[in-house]
XYZ file of C-alpha atoms in Angstrom:
772
model
C 0.000 0.000 0.000
C 1.363 3.378 -1.016
C 1.728 6.029 1.652
C 2.490 9.715 1.368
C 5.879 10.575 2.838
C 6.085 13.417 5.330
C 7.117 16.586 3.480
C 9.668 17.413 6.166
C 11.763 14.410 5.141
C 11.906 15.480 1.506
C 12.510 19.101 2.506
C 15.497 18.212 4.700
C 17.082 16.185 1.873
C 16.547 18.935 -0.703
C 17.890 21.616 1.657
C 21.043 19.584 2.170
C 21.578 19.213 -1.591
C 21.054 22.935 -2.213
C 23.380 24.032 0.578
C 25.919 21.199 0.028
C 25.396 20.047 3.614
C 24.761 16.583 4.988
C 21.593 15.201 6.598
C 21.127 12.325 9.020
C 18.188 9.951 9.495
C 17.825 7.527 12.412
C 15.309 4.774 11.611
C 13.946 2.701 14.508
C 12.269 -0.635 13.793
C 12.822 -4.180 12.575
C 11.955 -3.196 8.973
C 14.137 -0.101 8.904
C 16.226 -1.513 6.053
C 13.275 -1.363 3.666
C 13.120 2.438 3.944
C 16.651 2.867 2.602
C 15.252 2.490 -0.909
C 12.841 5.406 -0.460
C 15.481 7.725 1.009
C 17.921 6.832 -1.765
C 15.238 7.561 -4.371
C 14.454 10.993 -2.863
C 18.166 11.845 -2.743
C 18.697 10.796 -6.369
C 15.740 12.947 -7.487
C 17.144 15.990 -5.657
C 20.611 15.733 -7.206
C 21.586 16.900 -10.660
C 24.493 14.499 -11.014
C 24.450 10.695 -11.102
C 22.996 8.392 -8.463
C 24.834 8.575 -5.142
C 27.391 5.950 -4.225
C 26.653 4.048 -1.008
C 28.857 2.927 1.876
C 27.232 0.138 3.917
C 29.004 -0.605 7.211
C 28.200 -3.544 9.468
C 29.723 -5.671 12.219
C 30.064 -9.180 10.774
C 26.803 -10.122 9.057
C 24.659 -8.269 6.552
C 21.579 -10.407 7.207
C 20.531 -10.189 3.569
C 18.866 -13.518 2.898
C 20.210 -15.808 0.203
C 17.046 -15.804 -1.896
C 17.385 -12.052 -2.320
C 20.868 -12.554 -3.668
C 19.541 -15.103 -6.165
C 16.779 -12.713 -7.146
C 19.359 -9.992 -7.698
C 21.175 -12.283 -10.130
C 17.939 -12.965 -11.971
C 17.180 -9.252 -12.143
C 20.614 -8.621 -13.584
C 20.010 -11.157 -16.357
C 16.558 -9.735 -17.073
C 17.925 -6.197 -17.220
C 20.599 -7.290 -19.673
C 17.936 -8.886 -21.893
C 15.547 -5.939 -21.503
C 12.801 -8.112 -20.039
C 12.541 -6.626 -16.533
C 9.530 -4.615 -15.395
C 10.702 -2.306 -12.560
C 7.159 -1.927 -11.200
C 6.937 -5.633 -10.450
C 10.452 -6.075 -9.117
C 11.292 -6.057 -5.421
C 12.434 -2.466 -4.666
C 15.126 -3.512 -2.209
C 16.568 -6.104 -4.602
C 16.513 -3.516 -7.363
C 18.345 -1.074 -5.091
C 21.036 -3.653 -4.286
C 21.549 -4.411 -7.943
C 21.514 -0.938 -9.467
C 23.374 1.069 -6.792
C 27.123 1.439 -6.417
C 27.425 -0.069 -2.922
C 30.669 -0.549 -0.995
C 30.277 -3.039 1.852
C 32.698 -2.642 4.747
C 33.008 -4.316 8.116
C 33.684 -2.007 11.031
C 37.012 -3.696 11.710
C 38.162 -2.779 8.165
C 36.883 0.810 8.224
C 40.380 2.264 7.807
C 40.335 1.303 4.137
C 37.525 3.791 3.400
C 39.594 6.779 4.576
C 40.106 9.216 1.751
C 37.055 7.956 -0.170
C 33.865 9.953 -0.712
C 30.309 8.608 -0.795
C 26.869 10.080 -1.285
C 25.194 7.894 1.360
C 26.450 6.056 4.445
C 24.405 3.274 6.082
C 25.377 2.202 9.603
C 23.792 -0.912 11.071
C 24.608 -2.894 14.251
C 24.612 0.112 16.568
C 26.061 -1.939 19.439
C 29.296 -2.380 17.454
C 29.865 1.356 16.929
C 32.578 3.267 18.751
C 33.253 7.028 18.635
C 36.183 6.445 16.270
C 34.057 4.378 13.885
C 31.199 6.861 14.057
C 33.410 9.780 13.056
C 35.475 7.835 10.523
C 32.453 6.637 8.544
C 30.365 9.819 8.752
C 33.272 11.950 7.505
C 33.332 10.039 4.198
C 29.946 11.515 3.186
C 30.019 14.469 0.815
C 27.911 17.594 1.035
C 24.291 16.929 0.177
C 24.641 13.264 1.176
C 22.780 11.195 3.766
C 23.822 9.331 6.908
C 21.348 6.576 7.807
C 21.580 4.879 11.194
C 19.528 1.684 11.597
C 18.213 0.803 15.057
C 16.189 -2.391 15.304
C 14.329 -4.179 18.105
C 13.969 -1.154 20.365
C 10.830 -0.677 22.424
C 11.808 2.987 22.864
C 14.814 5.214 22.290
C 15.592 5.125 25.996
C 16.483 1.451 25.522
C 19.833 2.751 24.290
C 20.624 3.604 27.904
C 20.823 -0.099 28.757
C 22.190 -1.464 25.476
C 25.407 -3.436 25.966
C 28.030 -2.299 23.465
C 30.719 -4.566 22.033
C 33.481 -2.301 23.292
C 32.324 -2.845 26.880
C 33.951 -6.277 26.782
C 37.343 -4.555 26.843
C 36.306 -2.302 29.716
C 35.399 -5.122 32.099
C 37.809 -6.504 34.681
C 37.598 -9.371 37.129
C 36.476 -7.020 39.868
C 34.405 -4.660 37.671
C 32.117 -6.729 35.478
C 29.367 -4.219 34.640
C 30.068 -1.318 32.277
C 27.915 1.801 32.216
C 26.231 3.195 29.080
C 26.838 6.875 29.672
C 28.106 7.495 26.146
C 24.867 6.111 24.667
C 22.926 8.550 26.821
C 25.157 11.376 25.625
C 24.572 10.298 22.019
C 20.804 10.255 22.404
C 20.716 13.647 24.118
C 22.937 15.159 21.421
C 20.529 14.135 18.647
C 17.969 16.639 19.937
C 20.426 19.474 19.236
C 21.256 18.397 15.671
C 19.106 20.455 13.304
C 19.854 18.228 10.313
C 18.728 14.986 11.972
C 15.321 13.305 11.887
C 14.378 10.285 14.008
C 11.576 8.132 12.561
C 10.137 4.630 12.697
C 10.289 1.999 9.963
C 7.138 3.453 8.349
C 8.720 6.934 7.994
C 6.647 8.432 10.822
C 8.692 11.187 12.464
C 9.281 10.745 16.200
C 9.060 14.129 17.972
C 12.177 14.108 20.147
C 13.051 17.780 19.545
C 11.247 20.976 18.598
C 13.281 21.754 15.470
C 11.713 18.774 13.677
C 8.357 20.571 13.640
C 9.630 23.481 11.590
C 11.720 22.331 8.618
C 11.248 24.886 5.857
C 12.730 25.000 2.339
C 15.756 27.234 1.929
C 17.013 29.190 -1.055
C 20.597 29.015 -2.202
C 22.486 32.278 -2.628
C 23.985 31.699 -6.073
C 24.820 34.039 -8.922
C 23.844 33.668 -12.554
C 26.512 31.000 -13.078
C 25.288 28.956 -10.116
C 28.277 29.855 -7.902
C 28.176 30.818 -4.250
C 30.101 33.764 -2.848
C 33.155 31.704 -1.816
C 33.130 29.808 -5.108
C 33.061 33.100 -6.987
C 36.068 34.344 -4.966
C 37.987 31.155 -5.803
C 37.185 31.521 -9.515
C 38.401 35.120 -9.477
C 41.618 34.021 -7.754
C 42.250 31.385 -10.412
C 41.604 33.919 -13.182
C 44.001 36.384 -11.538
C 46.962 33.949 -11.556
C 46.056 32.008 -14.701
C 49.047 33.297 -16.685
C 51.611 33.068 -13.877
C 53.943 30.050 -13.828
C 54.012 27.889 -11.757
C 51.323 29.524 -9.610
C 48.477 29.491 -12.142
C 48.315 25.748 -12.954
C 48.679 24.804 -9.297
C 45.956 27.205 -8.101
C 43.687 25.629 -10.714
C 43.803 22.358 -8.710
C 42.558 23.977 -5.493
C 39.013 23.317 -4.302
C 38.508 26.113 -1.748
C 39.553 29.703 -1.297
C 41.499 28.865 1.870
C 43.408 26.135 0.069
C 44.265 28.469 -2.790
C 45.635 31.110 -0.413
C 47.693 28.434 1.404
C 49.321 27.289 -1.864
C 50.160 30.911 -2.726
C 51.856 31.386 0.666
C 53.853 28.189 0.198
C 54.960 29.245 -3.296
C 56.046 32.675 -1.998
C 58.457 31.015 0.437
C 59.645 28.583 -2.260
C 60.355 31.259 -4.870
C 62.131 33.413 -2.246
C 64.873 30.719 -2.081
C 66.380 32.155 1.114
C 65.757 28.790 2.861
C 65.140 30.492 6.196
C 61.368 30.260 6.489
C 59.117 27.949 8.491
C 55.499 27.779 7.318
C 52.951 25.977 9.518
C 49.599 24.860 8.120
C 46.923 24.160 10.755
C 43.428 22.877 10.080
C 40.800 20.379 11.126
C 40.272 17.069 9.390
C 39.128 17.208 5.742
C 40.310 20.740 4.899
C 42.870 19.747 2.245
C 46.154 20.166 4.129
C 47.942 17.251 2.474
C 46.705 18.303 -0.965
C 48.024 21.836 -0.459
C 51.424 20.475 0.608
C 51.522 18.195 -2.443
C 50.817 21.095 -4.812
C 53.490 23.176 -3.061
C 56.061 20.387 -3.528
C 55.213 20.289 -7.261
C 55.900 24.030 -7.325
C 59.256 23.476 -5.590
C 60.208 20.958 -8.314
C 59.341 23.520 -10.985
C 61.443 26.108 -9.088
C 64.519 23.843 -9.296
C 64.738 22.376 -5.772
C 66.797 19.179 -5.918
C 66.612 17.526 -2.499
C 63.123 17.458 -1.017
C 62.376 15.265 1.994
C 58.926 14.407 3.304
C 58.281 12.895 6.729
C 55.215 11.624 8.582
C 54.486 8.935 11.196
C 54.025 6.399 8.371
C 54.296 6.415 4.563
C 50.602 5.456 4.435
C 49.796 8.917 5.832
C 51.279 10.466 2.680
C 49.131 8.846 -0.016
C 47.115 12.026 -0.598
C 50.231 14.207 -0.512
C 52.076 12.190 -3.160
C 48.917 11.953 -5.291
C 48.712 15.737 -5.436
C 52.441 16.000 -6.118
C 51.788 13.992 -9.267
C 48.635 15.998 -10.102
C 50.571 19.236 -9.667
C 53.438 18.086 -11.905
C 50.959 16.881 -14.524
C 49.392 20.364 -14.453
C 52.904 21.770 -14.997
C 53.276 19.541 -18.106
C 55.443 16.873 -16.503
C 54.773 13.383 -17.849
C 55.088 10.220 -15.762
C 57.748 7.742 -16.996
C 59.090 10.472 -19.291
C 59.924 13.222 -16.816
C 59.438 11.496 -13.451
C 59.096 8.017 -11.902
C 57.136 6.976 -8.823
C 58.732 4.433 -6.447
C 56.447 2.262 -4.312
C 57.377 0.526 -1.061
C 58.164 -3.201 -1.249
C 57.040 -3.740 2.339
C 53.714 -5.661 2.274
C 52.671 -3.983 5.533
C 52.741 -0.566 3.812
C 50.435 -1.746 0.996
C 52.474 -0.253 -1.870
C 52.660 3.236 -0.402
C 54.672 5.803 -2.377
C 58.063 6.492 -0.783
C 59.969 8.354 -3.516
C 59.541 10.331 -6.742
C 62.571 10.778 -9.024
C 62.377 13.744 -11.429
C 64.756 14.030 -14.391
C 63.315 16.693 -16.692
C 65.715 19.583 -16.016
C 68.264 17.899 -13.736
C 68.145 15.142 -11.140
C 65.580 15.980 -8.451
C 64.339 13.723 -5.646
C 61.243 13.762 -3.440
C 61.892 11.134 -0.757
C 60.093 9.864 2.332
C 62.140 9.875 5.530
C 61.287 8.422 8.929
C 60.933 11.109 11.606
C 63.761 9.768 13.765
C 66.261 9.795 10.822
C 66.898 13.537 11.183
C 70.637 12.917 10.842
C 70.150 12.446 7.076
C 69.124 16.068 6.511
C 72.569 17.472 5.722
C 71.841 18.222 2.026
C 68.128 18.955 2.255
C 66.653 22.116 0.718
C 62.977 21.631 1.577
C 61.585 19.515 4.429
C 57.856 18.807 4.594
C 56.424 17.455 7.877
C 52.872 16.115 7.546
C 50.725 15.227 10.595
C 53.287 16.821 12.896
C 50.964 16.540 15.920
C 51.284 12.742 15.792
C 55.091 12.948 16.078
C 56.624 13.464 19.552
C 57.537 17.076 20.122
C 61.292 16.488 20.772
C 61.606 14.736 17.415
C 59.816 17.580 15.616
C 62.252 20.057 17.178
C 65.225 17.965 16.045
C 63.900 18.011 12.457
C 64.146 21.804 12.201
C 67.304 23.231 10.663
C 68.838 25.758 8.208
C 66.501 24.894 5.337
C 62.963 25.618 4.204
C 60.419 23.840 6.443
C 56.730 23.225 5.757
C 54.724 21.490 8.448
C 51.055 20.666 8.816
C 49.059 19.462 11.780
C 45.510 18.386 12.564
C 44.403 20.590 15.445
C 41.204 18.619 15.919
C 39.795 15.511 14.326
C 39.045 11.854 14.873
C 42.423 10.410 13.847
C 44.249 12.011 16.745
C 44.715 15.571 17.853
C 47.425 17.466 19.574
C 47.797 20.952 20.985
C 51.311 20.539 22.348
C 52.677 21.348 18.880
C 50.842 24.675 18.608
C 51.076 25.533 22.300
C 54.794 24.899 22.657
C 56.695 24.679 19.376
C 54.747 27.098 17.196
C 54.509 29.725 19.921
C 58.266 29.513 20.367
C 58.937 29.823 16.628
C 56.548 32.771 16.380
C 58.216 34.578 19.282
C 61.683 33.988 17.813
C 60.624 35.501 14.477
C 59.603 38.787 16.140
C 62.048 41.711 15.759
C 62.288 42.048 19.549
C 63.616 38.538 19.957
C 67.191 38.062 21.118
C 69.619 38.149 18.214
C 71.790 35.358 19.629
C 68.928 32.838 19.619
C 69.620 29.848 17.351
C 66.555 30.421 15.108
C 66.185 34.189 15.561
C 66.984 34.898 11.887
C 64.247 32.582 10.588
C 60.875 33.764 9.358
C 57.725 32.107 10.636
C 54.297 32.099 9.026
C 51.127 30.349 10.235
C 48.251 29.464 7.890
C 44.854 28.126 8.911
C 42.269 26.346 6.744
C 38.626 26.643 7.783
C 36.686 25.599 4.659
C 35.937 21.921 4.238
C 36.551 20.168 0.936
C 33.774 17.565 0.996
C 30.958 19.782 2.261
C 30.110 23.447 2.722
C 31.088 25.523 5.740
C 28.689 25.463 8.658
C 27.688 21.848 8.038
C 25.314 20.927 10.923
C 26.487 17.298 11.014
C 30.082 18.433 11.517
C 28.979 20.760 14.331
C 26.987 17.959 15.988
C 29.855 15.486 15.682
C 32.371 17.951 17.115
C 30.144 18.600 20.131
C 29.328 14.927 20.686
C 32.938 13.720 20.534
C 34.571 16.914 21.904
C 36.657 17.329 18.757
C 36.781 21.112 18.416
C 38.080 22.317 21.762
C 40.154 25.335 20.794
C 37.850 27.686 22.692
C 37.512 25.394 25.727
C 41.170 25.340 26.754
C 41.450 27.494 29.893
C 43.596 30.606 29.661
C 44.842 30.824 33.224
C 47.055 33.834 33.813
C 47.599 33.309 37.556
C 47.500 30.029 39.427
C 45.953 29.958 42.899
C 47.930 29.042 45.984
C 47.992 25.288 46.718
C 46.216 25.778 50.042
C 43.268 27.340 48.159
C 42.915 24.305 45.877
C 40.844 21.212 46.524
C 40.553 17.848 44.788
C 37.033 16.822 43.781
C 35.659 13.456 42.704
C 33.686 13.722 39.441
C 30.202 12.228 39.096
C 30.437 10.682 35.630
C 26.668 10.233 35.352
C 26.289 14.006 35.402
C 29.431 14.847 33.452
C 28.677 12.738 30.388
C 24.972 13.557 30.134
C 25.864 15.976 27.294
C 27.299 18.438 29.824
C 29.541 21.293 28.727
C 32.029 20.542 31.505
C 33.059 17.389 29.608
C 34.472 19.662 26.906
C 36.559 21.530 29.472
C 37.989 18.268 30.767
C 38.738 16.875 27.312
C 40.354 20.213 26.407
C 42.982 19.617 29.061
C 43.658 16.147 27.649
C 44.118 17.587 24.163
C 46.381 20.315 25.488
C 48.508 17.852 27.455
C 48.907 14.815 25.182
C 50.303 14.780 21.682
C 47.625 12.356 20.536
C 44.036 11.870 21.606
C 41.241 9.776 20.195
C 37.428 10.028 20.447
C 37.480 6.552 21.956
C 39.110 8.106 25.025
C 35.811 9.853 25.718
C 33.886 6.565 25.790
C 36.593 4.970 27.921
C 36.285 7.711 30.533
C 32.488 7.547 30.444
C 31.754 3.797 30.450
C 34.755 1.943 31.896
C 33.744 0.735 35.397
C 37.291 0.658 36.773
C 38.037 4.270 35.798
C 37.472 7.260 38.069
C 37.926 10.981 37.458
C 39.186 13.720 39.762
C 39.634 17.443 39.124
C 41.712 20.025 40.922
C 39.854 23.312 41.342
C 40.683 26.634 42.891
C 38.529 28.318 45.471
C 34.830 27.798 44.645
C 32.504 30.765 45.047
C 29.161 29.206 45.922
C 27.329 32.460 45.200
C 28.265 32.125 41.488
C 26.492 29.431 39.511
C 29.613 28.171 37.762
C 32.782 26.271 38.484
C 36.224 27.856 38.368
C 38.782 26.858 35.754
C 39.913 23.244 35.950
C 43.578 23.229 36.905
C 44.219 19.506 36.574
C 42.371 16.334 35.539
C 43.308 12.990 37.061
C 42.097 9.737 35.540
C 42.583 6.724 37.792
C 42.397 3.140 36.596
C 42.116 0.637 39.438
C 44.302 -2.361 38.625
C 44.917 -5.529 40.571
C 47.953 -7.826 40.842
C 46.288 -10.538 38.743
C 46.874 -8.455 35.601
C 50.015 -9.452 33.778
C 52.030 -7.030 31.712
C 51.249 -9.033 28.559
C 47.522 -8.544 29.182
C 47.973 -4.789 29.595
C 49.929 -4.514 26.345
C 47.256 -6.462 24.466
C 44.506 -4.282 25.952
C 46.255 -1.062 25.005
C 47.170 -2.320 21.517
C 43.571 -3.364 20.792
C 42.275 0.042 21.832
C 45.005 1.935 19.997
C 45.876 3.678 23.243
C 49.371 5.088 23.866
C 49.144 5.788 27.586
C 51.437 2.968 28.716
C 53.759 3.489 25.744
C 54.285 7.122 26.766
C 56.293 5.815 29.727
C 58.787 3.967 27.507
C 60.843 7.066 26.486
C 61.167 8.081 30.150
C 62.302 4.602 31.184
C 64.722 4.414 28.241
C 66.253 7.792 29.114
C 66.710 6.776 32.749
C 68.223 3.401 31.811
C 70.746 4.717 29.274
C 71.634 7.520 31.700
C 72.705 4.703 34.069
C 70.129 5.727 36.659
C 68.384 2.332 36.612
C 70.758 -0.474 37.703
C 68.971 -3.126 35.659
C 70.800 -5.752 33.605
C 69.514 -6.036 30.023
C 71.134 -8.165 27.362
C 71.899 -6.809 23.898
C 68.560 -7.494 22.192
C 66.524 -6.120 25.092
C 68.605 -2.939 25.272
C 68.346 -2.489 21.489
C 64.549 -2.831 21.538
C 64.338 -0.335 24.417
C 66.597 2.083 22.506
C 64.591 1.843 19.287
C 61.147 2.129 20.867
C 62.100 4.504 23.678
C 64.628 6.952 22.252
C 64.027 6.677 18.502
C 60.207 6.472 18.778
C 60.016 3.478 16.445
C 57.032 1.202 16.330
C 57.210 -2.596 16.285
C 57.465 -2.810 12.487
C 60.287 -0.266 12.313
C 62.126 -1.976 15.183
C 61.785 -5.307 13.394
C 63.397 -3.854 10.254
C 66.120 -2.068 12.211
C 67.211 -5.115 14.223
C 66.501 -7.748 11.582
C 64.501 -9.995 13.906
C 60.965 -11.329 13.860
C 57.999 -9.378 15.189
C 57.402 -11.968 17.936
C 61.000 -11.540 19.123
C 60.542 -7.774 19.339
C 57.425 -8.216 21.469
C 59.070 -10.856 23.656
C 62.132 -8.718 24.342
C 59.968 -5.674 24.994
C 57.851 -7.574 27.540
C 60.930 -8.981 29.303
C 62.491 -5.520 29.434
C 59.365 -3.980 30.924
C 59.187 -6.775 33.505
C 62.758 -6.149 34.621
C 62.263 -2.394 34.856
C 58.958 -2.884 36.660
C 60.575 -5.295 39.112
C 63.323 -2.829 39.999
C 60.924 0.102 40.367
C 58.479 -2.012 42.391
C 61.219 -3.138 44.798
C 62.538 0.399 45.126
C 59.097 1.780 45.870
C 58.477 -1.059 48.325
C 61.634 -0.237 50.235
C 60.703 3.439 50.404
C 57.269 2.563 51.757
C 58.749 0.092 54.208
C 61.079 2.757 55.546
C 58.106 4.897 56.560
C 56.388 2.097 58.527
C 56.856 1.820 62.350
C 59.496 -0.686 63.440
C 58.482 -3.778 65.440
C 60.170 -4.322 68.835
C 62.486 -7.307 68.817
C 61.936 -9.783 71.699
C 65.112 -11.234 73.241
C 64.614 -14.804 74.530
C 67.406 -15.798 76.980
C 68.104 -19.537 77.594
C 66.683 -21.183 80.774
C 68.975 -21.616 83.810
C 67.790 -25.179 84.589
C 67.662 -28.344 82.514
C 64.493 -30.236 81.531
C 65.301 -33.154 83.924
C 65.423 -30.776 86.842
C 62.026 -29.327 85.833
C 60.529 -32.838 85.603
C 61.896 -33.879 89.001
C 60.472 -30.747 90.590
C 57.059 -31.399 89.023
C 57.107 -35.014 90.284
C 57.838 -33.889 93.834
C 54.896 -31.460 93.666
C 52.532 -34.272 92.564
C 53.744 -36.544 95.384
C 53.216 -33.823 97.958
C 49.651 -33.228 96.756
C 48.859 -36.962 96.891
C 50.368 -37.340 100.414
C 48.358 -34.399 101.650
C 45.171 -35.873 100.225
C 45.767 -39.229 101.925
C 46.453 -37.672 105.322
C 43.424 -35.380 105.217
C 40.259 -36.444 107.142
C 37.276 -37.589 105.114
C 34.457 -35.103 104.883
C 31.156 -36.700 106.106
C 29.296 -34.902 103.410
C 31.196 -36.892 100.783
C 30.213 -40.207 102.436
C 26.536 -39.291 102.611
C 25.886 -40.359 99.038
C 27.062 -43.878 99.899
C 24.725 -44.207 102.921
C 22.192 -47.111 103.031
C 18.695 -45.732 102.769
C 17.082 -48.044 105.422
C 16.226 -48.032 109.091
C 18.219 -49.726 111.933
C 15.631 -52.483 112.530
C 16.143 -53.939 109.051
C 19.931 -53.934 109.452
C 19.847 -55.652 112.866
C 17.424 -58.277 111.525
C 19.788 -59.041 108.663
C 22.708 -59.359 111.041
C 20.868 -61.648 113.482
C 20.229 -64.258 110.801
C 23.955 -64.914 110.831
C 24.024 -65.915 107.245
C 26.854 -63.836 105.810
C 28.283 -64.340 102.378
C 31.926 -64.869 101.842
C 32.284 -61.321 100.660
C 30.747 -59.934 103.824
C 27.836 -58.339 101.984
C 24.336 -58.408 103.454
C 21.033 -57.502 101.760
C 18.330 -55.258 103.127
C 15.017 -54.215 101.620
C 15.167 -51.004 99.603
C 12.901 -48.109 100.450
C 12.669 -46.871 96.805
C 9.344 -46.882 95.061
C 8.529 -48.797 91.892
C 8.608 -45.550 89.831
C 12.151 -44.844 90.985
C 13.214 -48.362 90.081
C 11.721 -48.080 86.576
C 13.477 -44.754 86.022
C 16.754 -46.279 87.083
C 16.158 -49.230 84.758
C 15.570 -46.887 81.801
C 18.838 -45.079 82.495
C 20.710 -48.361 82.488
C 19.090 -49.378 79.165
C 20.062 -46.072 77.530
C 23.602 -46.440 78.815
C 23.843 -49.898 77.282
C 22.511 -48.672 73.926
C 25.012 -45.848 73.892
C 27.868 -48.191 74.667
C 26.662 -50.580 71.942
C 26.565 -47.893 69.270
C 30.055 -46.728 70.188
C 31.426 -50.225 69.905
C 29.775 -50.754 66.486
C 31.315 -47.529 65.159
C 34.722 -48.645 66.316
C 34.236 -51.939 64.480
C 33.331 -50.142 61.254
C 36.360 -47.912 61.437
């Protein structure tokens, strides 16, 4: 039966297409999958270009029945023969067959990075993590749809009690129940997202927020050529530099105005050829940083630079950069195989990542990847490009700087890892040294520093409501939440408070202030850290605050955040390493450089053999991962892990014993009891005890008998009966005579019963002895 779709659904999709912004639909119900066809149809009708490509993400099973797959094959044959009637075909089967669908398991979601889709379908909500949520949603282009399928829910509040897959990693032997605070935060955040509609599997809108009632069509501010204001500015910029070489062809490859200005700034420093500039490019995820660097490198090749080095945490991080190097050189009329060659890595773990480009059009020129810790190879470099600098430890970034042209880029916020230590420490120092008032004898005082920021997104328009919602949900954009404390309070005015996580993670703004301190302190953070702090039962949070003014309805600036994880001795070091590796968490690995520095400074008297010391050196001082350490030492991966674990055990043992001794020294000492030997032998003690027993027995024999003791042996009879018995003169040989008892028959029966019980008791005891 046909049913009219709510106009608000169609309006939201059309508004997103006009404004090049994304929309999100959450469908609740067991038949939610059937409505994907209708949403895809409405999106295709609203777009001018071809049908949208689809990314379908799931945990481990699609749950598409086999007969539907067979029907899809039949439909394909009928379509090829021209015998299919679309009105009679199953709409969902037709959708599966005719759409460009990329299926991806959540565990393989990294392979979709860098791709762009028109629609993203997320099923199996219990398998989602903050990292997966951000990674998949950010692949959707402007005007596209994000569809989240929720099945078998009696109400949306059932999310509060839904057990997530990630909770299995949060449980410990003493903490078996994980909370669902992040789910509550997710549900509360949906109400604030103006581009999100929650509906059932019959497309009936569920009123969870007021903005869903008023979704009106919008008009797009475009000129006669169909260009927006920013697109018109970019077109004018391209026309302005069209005849300039090499600026014009490279600007023609830019997608946003911010990206075009960044390439111009890079080319200014390249064409200056003074080699004393440092240019920093800062932006959020998806702004085109790597593309801008790649175009700038192509310009450096055209300007005659011979030795160009590029560094990043891994060669796989440079795929986009090298792609745009090739696109830039093609725009400058360089031909592959004729003027330049691309060299791929032979390491299967790097999946054929580009590591070098050799140019031989004018003279020999080289663009080569270099590992961050190989800064000793930079003696002949003219241009050094550092991509994803926030993911490289700050001391290594400092060691990479030198008397040559330096371009560096960093993600200031995003889901792949963020870091503020680079901008807060290194960039501030470089900026202060470039000022005229800086000391002239400073090592880098003669260098010029320039900072560029990109704000426009490549995939979607600025002000995208889904990006705003995602940043608030996962605390990604925290530049304005970092406290600017000019004067610290006195320690006696500070107090440590325990944080109620139920309140903090109920979509509370204070969570952003806490996460801001994490971002400012660590060189790498992940959205999964937010869920770990919220749901892990063994984790607890504390904050250090200054003096609280109870008359003001707000908390003072947070001075310090402490996250405590309660561990127990039954956890082995191997288990901890596996836990941290599975969660991609670097907290325990951050201690390795400190331990390595202390060991090689001969401050830790621990004996390590050659392989263990080499592994500690590579991973601690050179910041190499397991794969790089394996290549450096020429041993297997399992040997690297084994030596690393043994090294950590030895260092832990020494530190544990040292800490134990320090604690023991503070404990009160027990008084030692001195036990002197006895002055007499055992025989003398026994003789004395025997004499005491003899004296007691002699005294007892000589003592008179108490008449009261003899009373119980008295004969209960009168004198007449006794004399009568004696007069008979018939005495037994034993001298015993018999007299008549004065006891009644009742007394005799009672006495007889006691004797019978005594016999039974004795009989049962004897039988037990026989059994044993």
